[in-house]
Amino acid sequence: MQAYFDERQDQHHPQTYFTQGQMKQPQEIPERTGQVRDGLRQAGVTVSGPRDYGMAPANRVHDLGYLRFLESAHRRWTAMGASWGPEVLSNIFVRSPNPKRGILAEAAAYLADGSCPVGAGTWESAYWSVQTALTAADDLLAGQTMAYALCRPPGHHARVDAAGGFCYLNNAAIAAESLRSRYPRIAILDTDVHHGQGIQEVFYERSDVLYVSIHGDPTNFYPVVTGFEDERGRGAGTGTTINLPLPHGSGVEAFFERLQEALTAIRLFAPDALIFDTGFDIYREDPQAKIGIDSPDFERLGASIAELKLPTLVVQEGGYDLNSLGTNTEYLMRGLSATGS
Ligand SMILES: [Zn+2]
């Protein structure tokens, strides 16, 4: 299997993380990718740099006003003078009514929470994270059976017109649109511990893209307002959103029961290709974990995905325990490679 990553994805260096009424140490930090790359090396997976596809693929998913905000926000914020902080972080969260006059009003509209500051390197990193996903998707378009995109920053919380939950551009959704040029029906399986409300939003009324997410119960847990079982899609997309939340404290067996449910649904949908949206924050020691599996379980997870025998794009989402990221990556890659790809 081929993996993709660009060093410029590490220019995003968040200094703030406002959550549960307090400032915490940022968790989505550049050191994550070094650990994952160690795991890839251990598993014998080679890492190459991405190609540049420009912004048209991202604009198919994201609002142009939002893209203009992300690209310009830090410059415009810095121009406000030294009394403003080092990165764009709104203390106001108002999407509507908001005429978006000035950078602070735009930040209020386009930053959905306190975990997505925009610093000097954020746009560059988010841009190359998307290119990494698109390059891996291109491998599938060229007939490869599997490719891995080491996306950072992650993407599944990024909405059509808002950043949130450490995410700025929705790598998986953008890659899904790209894959549709060869594969008419796409399934996205998201096993990050958080519900990917951005992906759900993009495809909520679409029948050609199935979104299945296994995650910790969103009650008082990010993203808090979506990810419940009764959200099933709308209009033509009715039935093609499947949320499989797990009670906090759930362990290995509960997770794999939900996984079987997800895999059965994917088989019934009969997609032409799969996006496996993977987060290591389901590991039991992860600071975000509300459900917990052990390191060797990532091999079992990977092997279960490989058994679908679908062209598979693996997109990286969360995972914040630096001590285990390498090991867990290695286990996952061994599982994914189990049936030979
Ligand atoms: Zn997550």
Short mmCIF file of C-alpha atoms and ligand atoms in Angstrom, two decimals:
data_model
loop_
_atom_site.label_atom_id
_atom_site.label_comp_id
_atom_site.label_asym_id
_atom_site.label_seq_id
_atom_site.Cartn_x
_atom_site.Cartn_y
_atom_site.Cartn_z
CA MET A 1 0.00 0.00 0.00
CA GLN A 2 1.12 3.54 -0.74
CA ALA A 3 0.80 6.38 1.80
CA TYR A 4 0.85 10.15 1.24
CA PHE A 5 1.90 13.09 3.43
CA ASP A 6 3.47 16.53 2.99
CA GLU A 7 5.71 18.26 5.55
CA ARG A 8 3.72 21.48 5.04
CA GLN A 9 0.83 19.79 6.87
CA ASP A 10 2.83 20.35 10.06
CA GLN A 11 2.91 24.15 9.74
CA HIS A 12 -0.41 24.33 11.62
CA HIS A 13 0.60 24.80 15.24
CA PRO A 14 -2.48 25.55 17.39
CA GLN A 15 -1.80 27.36 20.64
CA THR A 16 -5.30 27.35 22.06
CA TYR A 17 -7.99 24.74 22.73
CA PHE A 18 -11.07 26.08 24.52
CA THR A 19 -13.33 23.27 25.72
CA GLN A 20 -15.71 22.53 28.59
CA GLY A 21 -15.29 26.06 29.93
CA GLN A 22 -11.52 26.04 30.10
CA MET A 23 -8.34 26.44 28.08
CA LYS A 24 -6.54 23.14 27.62
CA GLN A 25 -3.30 22.14 25.96
CA PRO A 26 -3.87 21.66 22.22
CA GLN A 27 -3.96 17.96 21.28
CA GLU A 28 -4.00 18.16 17.48
CA ILE A 29 -0.29 18.97 17.25
CA PRO A 30 2.38 18.37 14.56
CA GLU A 31 4.08 15.66 16.63
CA ARG A 32 1.19 13.33 15.76
CA THR A 33 2.30 12.83 12.19
CA GLY A 34 5.85 11.82 13.14
CA GLN A 35 4.43 9.05 15.32
CA VAL A 36 2.10 7.82 12.59
CA ARG A 37 4.95 7.83 10.07
CA ASP A 38 7.03 5.72 12.46
CA GLY A 39 4.19 3.19 12.50
CA LEU A 40 3.96 3.22 8.71
CA ARG A 41 7.70 2.56 8.49
CA GLN A 42 7.40 -0.36 10.91
CA ALA A 43 4.62 -1.82 8.76
CA GLY A 44 6.69 -1.42 5.60
CA VAL A 45 4.42 1.23 4.08
CA THR A 46 6.24 3.86 2.01
CA VAL A 47 5.26 7.52 2.22
CA SER A 48 5.31 9.87 -0.79
CA GLY A 49 4.47 13.53 -1.23
CA PRO A 50 1.13 14.58 -2.73
CA ARG A 51 0.43 16.22 -6.07
CA ASP A 52 -1.27 19.62 -6.24
CA TYR A 53 -4.85 19.58 -7.54
CA GLY A 54 -5.61 23.19 -6.61
CA MET A 55 -8.77 24.32 -4.85
CA ALA A 56 -11.51 23.32 -7.31
CA PRO A 57 -12.10 19.93 -5.61
CA ALA A 58 -12.43 21.62 -2.18
CA ASN A 59 -14.82 24.22 -3.58
CA ARG A 60 -17.13 21.41 -4.72
CA VAL A 61 -17.74 20.73 -1.01
CA HIS A 62 -17.07 24.05 0.74
CA ASP A 63 -18.67 27.48 0.43
CA LEU A 64 -16.37 29.97 -1.37
CA GLY A 65 -16.88 32.63 1.30
CA TYR A 66 -15.63 30.17 3.90
CA LEU A 67 -12.58 29.28 1.80
CA ARG A 68 -11.77 32.99 1.38
CA PHE A 69 -12.04 33.43 5.15
CA LEU A 70 -9.69 30.51 5.88
CA GLU A 71 -7.12 31.70 3.34
CA SER A 72 -7.10 35.33 4.56
CA ALA A 73 -8.13 35.15 8.23
CA HIS A 74 -4.72 35.17 9.88
CA ARG A 75 -3.42 38.06 7.76
CA ARG A 76 -6.49 40.16 8.49
CA TRP A 77 -6.44 39.30 12.19
CA THR A 78 -2.77 40.21 12.52
CA ALA A 79 -3.48 43.58 10.84
CA MET A 80 -5.75 44.46 13.78
CA GLY A 81 -2.65 45.11 15.88
CA ALA A 82 -0.67 43.71 18.77
CA SER A 83 -3.55 43.80 21.26
CA TRP A 84 -5.23 40.91 19.39
CA GLY A 85 -4.03 37.37 20.09
CA PRO A 86 -1.59 35.39 17.96
CA GLU A 87 -4.27 33.31 16.22
CA VAL A 88 -7.84 33.74 15.06
CA LEU A 89 -10.08 32.41 17.82
CA SER A 90 -13.54 33.87 18.20
CA ASN A 91 -15.06 34.71 21.54
CA ILE A 92 -18.38 35.18 19.73
CA PHE A 93 -20.25 32.34 18.03
CA VAL A 94 -23.08 33.73 15.89
CA ARG A 95 -23.84 32.27 12.50
CA SER A 96 -27.14 34.11 11.94
CA PRO A 97 -27.96 36.96 11.85
CA ASN A 98 -24.41 37.96 11.00
CA PRO A 99 -23.63 40.28 8.06
CA LYS A 100 -19.93 39.25 8.32
CA ARG A 101 -18.55 42.78 8.49
CA GLY A 102 -14.96 42.48 9.62
CA ILE A 103 -12.71 39.60 10.58
CA LEU A 104 -14.23 39.15 14.05
CA ALA A 105 -17.73 38.77 12.64
CA GLU A 106 -16.43 36.32 10.03
CA ALA A 107 -14.68 34.33 12.76
CA ALA A 108 -17.98 34.27 14.68
CA ALA A 109 -19.70 32.78 11.63
CA TYR A 110 -17.05 30.44 10.29
CA LEU A 111 -15.50 29.03 13.49
CA ALA A 112 -18.06 26.72 15.07
CA ASP A 113 -16.29 26.20 18.40
CA GLY A 114 -13.16 26.90 20.45
CA SER A 115 -11.05 24.07 19.06
CA CYS A 116 -10.19 25.44 15.61
CA PRO A 117 -7.89 28.48 15.91
CA VAL A 118 -6.44 29.82 12.66
CA GLY A 119 -2.72 30.50 12.97
CA ALA A 120 0.00 31.55 10.53
CA GLY A 121 0.36 28.04 9.06
CA THR A 122 -3.21 26.76 9.27
CA TRP A 123 -4.28 27.44 5.69
CA GLU A 124 -1.09 25.93 4.23
CA SER A 125 -1.51 22.77 6.32
CA ALA A 126 -5.22 22.37 5.58
CA TYR A 127 -4.52 22.90 1.87
CA TRP A 128 -1.89 20.15 1.75
CA SER A 129 -4.00 17.84 3.89
CA VAL A 130 -6.63 17.99 1.14
CA GLN A 131 -4.02 17.41 -1.58
CA THR A 132 -2.80 14.35 0.34
CA ALA A 133 -6.35 12.93 0.35
CA LEU A 134 -6.83 13.72 -3.36
CA THR A 135 -3.51 12.12 -4.33
CA ALA A 136 -4.40 8.92 -2.48
CA ALA A 137 -7.85 9.01 -4.12
CA ASP A 138 -6.12 9.30 -7.48
CA ASP A 139 -4.37 5.98 -6.82
CA LEU A 140 -7.82 4.36 -6.65
CA LEU A 141 -8.90 6.18 -9.81
CA ALA A 142 -5.82 4.66 -11.46
CA GLY A 143 -6.89 1.17 -10.39
CA GLN A 144 -4.99 0.61 -7.12
CA THR A 145 -6.98 -1.31 -4.51
CA MET A 146 -5.92 0.71 -1.45
CA ALA A 147 -4.13 3.93 -0.49
CA TYR A 148 -3.63 5.79 2.78
CA ALA A 149 -3.81 9.56 3.25
CA LEU A 150 -2.07 10.84 6.37
CA CYS A 151 -4.33 13.86 6.64
CA ARG A 152 -3.47 16.53 9.18
CA PRO A 153 -5.28 18.61 10.15
CA PRO A 154 -8.14 16.10 10.20
CA GLY A 155 -11.35 16.90 8.34
CA HIS A 156 -14.55 15.11 9.30
CA HIS A 157 -15.88 17.91 11.55
CA ALA A 158 -15.36 20.58 8.88
CA ARG A 159 -18.75 21.70 7.64
CA VAL A 160 -19.68 23.26 4.31
CA ASP A 161 -19.04 26.71 5.77
CA ALA A 162 -17.46 26.24 9.20
CA ALA A 163 -14.35 24.90 10.91
CA GLY A 164 -14.70 22.93 14.14
CA GLY A 165 -13.29 20.10 16.22
CA PHE A 166 -9.66 20.58 15.03
CA CYS A 167 -10.90 20.40 11.38
CA TYR A 168 -10.84 23.02 8.59
CA LEU A 169 -11.33 21.29 5.23
CA ASN A 170 -13.28 18.06 4.90
CA ASN A 171 -10.66 15.76 3.39
CA ALA A 172 -12.89 12.65 3.23
CA ALA A 173 -15.87 14.45 1.68
CA ILE A 174 -13.65 16.16 -0.89
CA ALA A 175 -12.00 12.83 -1.75
CA ALA A 176 -15.41 11.16 -2.05
CA GLU A 177 -16.50 13.68 -4.67
CA SER A 178 -13.26 13.03 -6.55
CA LEU A 179 -13.72 9.24 -6.44
CA ARG A 180 -17.18 9.54 -7.95
CA SER A 181 -15.64 10.21 -11.35
CA ARG A 182 -14.90 6.48 -11.54
CA TYR A 183 -16.95 4.97 -8.70
CA PRO A 184 -20.63 6.05 -8.82
CA ARG A 185 -21.51 4.68 -5.37
CA ILE A 186 -19.28 5.49 -2.40
CA ALA A 187 -19.53 4.27 1.19
CA ILE A 188 -17.75 6.18 3.95
CA LEU A 189 -17.14 4.26 7.17
CA ASP A 190 -16.05 6.57 10.00
CA THR A 191 -14.67 4.89 13.13
CA ASP A 192 -13.15 7.96 14.77
CA VAL A 193 -14.49 8.25 18.35
CA HIS A 194 -16.35 11.42 17.35
CA HIS A 195 -19.26 11.67 14.96
CA GLY A 196 -18.21 13.31 11.66
CA GLN A 197 -20.98 15.87 11.40
CA GLY A 198 -19.26 17.61 8.48
CA ILE A 199 -19.39 14.52 6.26
CA GLN A 200 -22.96 13.86 7.36
CA GLU A 201 -23.97 17.41 6.41
CA VAL A 202 -22.38 17.24 2.94
CA PHE A 203 -24.11 13.99 1.95
CA TYR A 204 -27.29 14.13 4.05
CA GLU A 205 -29.62 14.41 1.07
CA ARG A 206 -27.61 12.23 -1.32
CA SER A 207 -28.37 8.62 -2.25
CA ASP A 208 -25.00 7.97 -3.97
CA VAL A 209 -22.87 8.34 -0.84
CA LEU A 210 -23.53 6.21 2.24
CA TYR A 211 -22.16 7.62 5.51
CA VAL A 212 -21.84 5.17 8.43
CA SER A 213 -20.34 6.37 11.70
CA ILE A 214 -19.48 4.49 14.89
CA HIS A 215 -18.74 6.89 17.75
CA GLY A 216 -19.19 7.74 21.40
CA ASP A 217 -22.68 8.96 22.35
CA PRO A 218 -22.66 12.69 21.44
CA THR A 219 -24.66 13.70 24.50
CA ASN A 220 -22.27 16.19 26.19
CA PHE A 221 -19.51 14.87 23.94
CA TYR A 222 -18.26 16.47 20.72
CA PRO A 223 -19.96 17.29 18.34
CA VAL A 224 -22.80 17.38 20.92
CA VAL A 225 -25.65 18.33 18.57
CA THR A 226 -25.45 15.62 15.90
CA GLY A 227 -24.60 11.93 15.60
CA PHE A 228 -27.75 10.47 17.12
CA GLU A 229 -29.32 7.28 15.80
CA ASP A 230 -32.47 8.96 14.54
CA GLU A 231 -30.53 11.08 12.03
CA ARG A 232 -30.95 8.93 8.91
CA GLY A 233 -30.72 11.35 5.97
CA ARG A 234 -33.33 13.40 4.16
CA GLY A 235 -35.11 13.41 0.81
CA ALA A 236 -33.25 11.27 -1.73
CA GLY A 237 -30.70 10.57 1.01
CA THR A 238 -33.18 9.02 3.43
CA GLY A 239 -31.56 5.86 4.82
CA THR A 240 -28.04 6.59 3.58
CA THR A 241 -26.87 8.16 6.84
CA ILE A 242 -26.36 5.59 9.60
CA ASN A 243 -25.26 6.63 13.07
CA LEU A 244 -24.17 3.91 15.48
CA PRO A 245 -23.37 5.67 18.77
CA LEU A 246 -21.99 3.69 21.70
CA PRO A 247 -22.51 4.46 25.40
CA HIS A 248 -19.46 5.99 27.05
CA GLY A 249 -17.33 3.30 28.65
CA SER A 250 -18.06 0.74 25.95
CA GLY A 251 -15.26 -1.76 25.29
CA VAL A 252 -13.91 -3.96 22.56
CA GLU A 253 -16.86 -6.30 22.06
CA ALA A 254 -19.43 -3.52 21.89
CA PHE A 255 -17.28 -1.74 19.30
CA PHE A 256 -16.94 -4.82 17.10
CA GLU A 257 -20.67 -5.57 17.35
CA ARG A 258 -21.34 -2.08 15.98
CA LEU A 259 -18.67 -2.66 13.33
CA GLN A 260 -20.45 -5.81 12.11
CA GLU A 261 -23.67 -3.82 11.87
CA ALA A 262 -21.82 -1.18 9.83
CA LEU A 263 -20.17 -3.72 7.52
CA THR A 264 -23.50 -5.44 6.87
CA ALA A 265 -25.07 -2.12 5.91
CA ILE A 266 -22.16 -1.38 3.58
CA ARG A 267 -22.51 -4.77 1.88
CA LEU A 268 -26.24 -4.16 1.39
CA PHE A 269 -25.51 -0.72 -0.13
CA ALA A 270 -23.06 -2.44 -2.51
CA PRO A 271 -20.73 0.51 -3.10
CA ASP A 272 -18.15 0.70 -5.88
CA ALA A 273 -15.50 2.06 -3.48
CA LEU A 274 -14.99 2.66 0.23
CA ILE A 275 -13.52 5.51 2.22
CA PHE A 276 -12.37 4.23 5.59
CA ASP A 277 -12.19 7.31 7.81
CA THR A 278 -10.01 6.22 10.68
CA GLY A 279 -9.32 7.75 14.09
CA PHE A 280 -6.98 6.39 16.72
CA ASP A 281 -8.95 8.20 19.41
CA ILE A 282 -10.94 5.01 19.99
CA TYR A 283 -7.79 3.67 21.70
CA ARG A 284 -8.52 3.27 25.41
CA GLU A 285 -5.69 5.57 26.59
CA ASP A 286 -6.47 8.37 24.14
CA PRO A 287 -7.36 11.67 25.88
CA GLN A 288 -10.54 11.84 23.76
CA ALA A 289 -11.60 8.20 24.16
CA LYS A 290 -15.14 7.59 25.36
CA ILE A 291 -15.07 4.04 24.05
CA GLY A 292 -11.92 2.00 24.25
CA ILE A 293 -10.18 -0.68 22.22
CA ASP A 294 -6.64 -2.01 22.63
CA SER A 295 -3.70 -1.78 20.22
CA PRO A 296 -4.00 -5.28 18.66
CA ASP A 297 -7.70 -4.57 17.98
CA PHE A 298 -6.63 -2.12 15.27
CA GLU A 299 -5.30 -5.10 13.30
CA ARG A 300 -8.69 -6.81 13.64
CA LEU A 301 -10.38 -3.60 12.54
CA GLY A 302 -8.11 -3.26 9.51
CA ALA A 303 -8.64 -6.90 8.52
CA SER A 304 -12.43 -6.45 8.75
CA ILE A 305 -12.20 -3.52 6.34
CA ALA A 306 -9.97 -5.50 3.95
CA GLU A 307 -12.51 -8.35 3.91
CA LEU A 308 -14.97 -6.08 2.11
CA LYS A 309 -12.64 -6.40 -0.90
CA LEU A 310 -13.50 -2.93 -2.14
CA PRO A 311 -11.19 -0.30 -3.59
CA THR A 312 -10.41 1.49 -0.31
CA LEU A 313 -9.13 4.98 0.44
CA VAL A 314 -7.98 5.23 4.07
CA VAL A 315 -8.22 8.80 5.42
CA GLN A 316 -6.69 9.76 8.76
CA GLU A 317 -8.83 11.62 11.27
CA GLY A 318 -8.08 11.89 15.03
CA GLY A 319 -5.83 10.11 17.53
CA TYR A 320 -4.01 12.10 20.18
CA ASP A 321 -2.09 9.73 22.47
CA LEU A 322 1.44 10.26 21.17
CA ASN A 323 2.74 7.17 23.02
CA SER A 324 0.52 4.75 21.09
CA LEU A 325 0.01 6.35 17.68
CA GLY A 326 2.96 4.55 16.09
CA THR A 327 2.04 1.13 17.45
CA ASN A 328 -1.63 1.53 16.59
CA THR A 329 -0.79 2.67 13.06
CA GLU A 330 1.39 -0.38 12.59
CA TYR A 331 -1.37 -2.73 13.77
CA LEU A 332 -3.95 -1.07 11.54
CA MET A 333 -1.73 -1.24 8.46
CA ARG A 334 -1.02 -4.93 9.05
CA GLY A 335 -4.74 -5.63 9.25
CA LEU A 336 -5.55 -3.61 6.15
CA SER A 337 -2.85 -5.47 4.22
CA ALA A 338 -4.03 -8.87 5.46
CA THR A 339 -5.74 -9.98 2.28
CA GLY A 340 -2.99 -8.65 0.05
CA SER A 341 -3.26 -5.18 -1.43
ZN ZN B 1 -11.99 12.24 16.88
#
